[in-house]
Amino acid sequence: MRVRDIIKPKGTEVISVSEDASISDAAKIMRRFQIGALVVLTAGGKLKGIISEREIVVALDQCGKCALELHVRELTMLGGPIVSPAHSIADAIQIMTERRARHLPVIDNGAVVGLISNGDLVKACLSEKITENVVVQENSGWPHTVAA
């Protein structure tokens, strides 16, 4: 299974925010779409990084309500890990584990084509295991029926 298999059902729209937007605006977008992170784009539409609920909570703890007036660029995680649609799910899990990342932008030919979360990876792995289990059961004749 590949990253492309995860992003395909999610559709082509990537929810993003401009690096010039306020933290308040970013939080409103996250709430509206019920998501925990946003891709941050430069004015030219290039990937700048990611902002997640975690950065917003830390800023609120450190600065109070004034954190909501900060620009997204001030809290954006820069230089974070990325994956391509061709990466395997195992690769993505390894990257997320090693980098302690909860979200990975998916980049194809320099463009952001998706954002996957650790929840997306868990769901994909679970689905794959269920399918494998069904195939094994069908091929083994399980459950065995006992003649009365």
Short mmCIF file of C-alpha atoms in Angstrom, two decimals:
data_model
loop_
_atom_site.label_atom_id
_atom_site.label_comp_id
_atom_site.label_asym_id
_atom_site.label_seq_id
_atom_site.Cartn_x
_atom_site.Cartn_y
_atom_site.Cartn_z
CA MET A 1 0.00 0.00 0.00
CA ARG A 2 1.26 3.47 -0.92
CA VAL A 3 0.64 7.02 0.27
CA ARG A 4 -1.29 7.63 -2.97
CA ASP A 5 -3.82 5.03 -1.76
CA ILE A 6 -4.48 7.14 1.33
CA ILE A 7 -4.79 10.53 -0.34
CA LYS A 8 -6.89 9.39 -3.31
CA PRO A 9 -10.14 8.85 -1.34
CA LYS A 10 -9.56 12.12 0.54
CA GLY A 11 -9.88 14.07 -2.71
CA THR A 12 -7.66 16.68 -4.31
CA GLU A 13 -8.44 19.62 -2.03
CA VAL A 14 -5.67 20.33 0.46
CA ILE A 15 -6.78 22.61 3.28
CA SER A 16 -4.11 25.24 3.66
CA VAL A 17 -3.45 28.62 5.17
CA SER A 18 -1.25 31.52 4.10
CA GLU A 19 1.82 32.24 6.18
CA ASP A 20 0.46 35.80 6.52
CA ALA A 21 -2.84 34.73 8.10
CA SER A 22 -3.43 35.15 11.83
CA ILE A 23 -3.40 32.27 14.26
CA SER A 24 -7.04 33.06 14.95
CA ASP A 25 -7.82 32.56 11.25
CA ALA A 26 -5.88 29.26 11.21
CA ALA A 27 -7.79 28.01 14.27
CA LYS A 28 -11.11 28.91 12.61
CA ILE A 29 -10.17 26.96 9.48
CA MET A 30 -9.19 23.93 11.57
CA ARG A 31 -12.47 24.07 13.45
CA ARG A 32 -14.55 24.55 10.29
CA PHE A 33 -12.98 21.52 8.60
CA GLN A 34 -12.57 19.54 11.86
CA ILE A 35 -8.87 18.95 11.26
CA GLY A 36 -5.81 19.19 13.49
CA ALA A 37 -3.26 20.69 11.12
CA LEU A 38 -2.92 22.91 8.09
CA VAL A 39 -0.42 23.11 5.29
CA VAL A 40 1.18 26.56 5.38
CA LEU A 41 1.85 28.13 2.00
CA THR A 42 4.02 31.08 0.99
CA ALA A 43 2.55 33.97 -0.99
CA GLY A 44 3.80 32.12 -4.10
CA GLY A 45 1.87 28.97 -3.17
CA LYS A 46 4.90 26.92 -2.14
CA LEU A 47 5.06 24.74 0.96
CA LYS A 48 6.36 26.67 3.96
CA GLY A 49 5.54 24.02 6.58
CA ILE A 50 2.73 22.91 8.83
CA ILE A 51 0.86 24.45 11.72
CA SER A 52 -1.06 22.21 14.07
CA GLU A 53 -3.21 22.48 17.15
CA ARG A 54 -0.10 21.71 19.19
CA GLU A 55 1.71 24.91 18.17
CA ILE A 56 -1.40 26.98 18.83
CA VAL A 57 -1.91 25.52 22.30
CA VAL A 58 1.74 26.12 23.22
CA ALA A 59 1.54 29.72 22.00
CA LEU A 60 -1.66 30.32 23.97
CA ASP A 61 0.00 28.92 27.08
CA GLN A 62 3.07 31.12 26.62
CA CYS A 63 1.45 34.33 25.37
CA GLY A 64 -2.20 34.17 26.33
CA LYS A 65 -4.88 35.61 24.04
CA CYS A 66 -2.32 37.75 22.20
CA ALA A 67 -1.12 34.52 20.52
CA LEU A 68 -4.25 34.64 18.36
CA GLU A 69 -2.94 37.83 16.75
CA LEU A 70 0.40 36.29 15.73
CA HIS A 71 0.99 35.44 12.09
CA VAL A 72 0.95 31.79 11.08
CA ARG A 73 4.57 32.07 9.88
CA GLU A 74 5.63 32.73 13.48
CA LEU A 75 4.42 29.30 14.63
CA THR A 76 4.93 27.24 11.48
CA MET A 77 7.04 24.09 11.78
CA LEU A 78 9.65 24.58 9.08
CA GLY A 79 11.69 21.96 7.30
CA GLY A 80 9.56 19.12 8.51
CA PRO A 81 9.42 15.73 6.87
CA ILE A 82 7.51 15.17 3.65
CA VAL A 83 6.51 12.15 1.59
CA SER A 84 5.59 11.53 -2.03
CA PRO A 85 2.57 9.60 -3.26
CA ALA A 86 4.96 6.75 -4.20
CA HIS A 87 6.21 6.25 -0.63
CA SER A 88 5.01 3.09 1.07
CA ILE A 89 2.84 3.26 4.17
CA ALA A 90 5.72 1.64 6.07
CA ASP A 91 8.03 4.48 4.93
CA ALA A 92 5.53 7.10 6.10
CA ILE A 93 5.14 5.39 9.49
CA GLN A 94 8.90 5.22 9.91
CA ILE A 95 9.32 8.91 9.03
CA MET A 96 6.55 9.95 11.42
CA THR A 97 7.96 7.81 14.22
CA GLU A 98 11.55 8.98 13.81
CA ARG A 99 10.62 12.65 13.44
CA ARG A 100 7.81 12.52 16.03
CA ALA A 101 5.50 14.03 13.43
CA ARG A 102 1.75 13.64 13.50
CA HIS A 103 1.21 14.99 9.98
CA LEU A 104 3.10 14.68 6.70
CA PRO A 105 2.64 16.86 3.62
CA VAL A 106 2.50 14.82 0.44
CA ILE A 107 4.51 16.47 -2.33
CA ASP A 108 4.41 15.51 -6.02
CA ASN A 109 6.54 17.41 -8.56
CA GLY A 110 6.98 20.28 -6.09
CA ALA A 111 3.25 20.71 -5.41
CA VAL A 112 1.37 19.86 -2.23
CA VAL A 113 -1.12 17.14 -3.18
CA GLY A 114 -2.18 16.01 0.27
CA LEU A 115 -1.64 15.91 4.00
CA ILE A 116 -1.72 12.62 5.87
CA SER A 117 -2.04 12.11 9.59
CA ASN A 118 -1.03 9.29 11.87
CA GLY A 119 -4.74 8.46 12.06
CA ASP A 120 -4.84 8.04 8.27
CA LEU A 121 -1.93 5.61 8.50
CA VAL A 122 -3.54 3.60 11.30
CA LYS A 123 -6.79 3.40 9.33
CA ALA A 124 -4.93 2.24 6.20
CA CYS A 125 -2.96 -0.41 8.10
CA LEU A 126 -6.10 -1.69 9.81
CA SER A 127 -7.96 -1.89 6.50
CA GLU A 128 -5.05 -3.76 4.91
CA LYS A 129 -4.89 -6.25 7.80
CA ILE A 130 -8.64 -6.87 7.67
CA THR A 131 -8.41 -7.55 3.93
CA GLU A 132 -5.46 -9.91 4.45
CA ASN A 133 -7.38 -11.71 7.18
CA VAL A 134 -10.43 -12.20 4.95
CA VAL A 135 -8.26 -13.59 2.14
CA VAL A 136 -6.49 -16.00 4.50
CA GLN A 137 -9.81 -17.16 5.95
CA GLU A 138 -11.33 -17.69 2.50
CA ASN A 139 -8.28 -19.60 1.25
CA SER A 140 -8.02 -21.79 4.33
CA GLY A 141 -11.67 -22.71 4.54
CA TRP A 142 -11.92 -21.08 7.98
CA PRO A 143 -14.10 -21.28 9.95
CA HIS A 144 -14.22 -25.02 9.63
CA THR A 145 -17.68 -26.41 9.86
CA VAL A 146 -18.17 -29.57 11.80
CA ALA A 147 -20.67 -32.04 10.44
CA ALA A 148 -23.37 -32.93 12.92
#
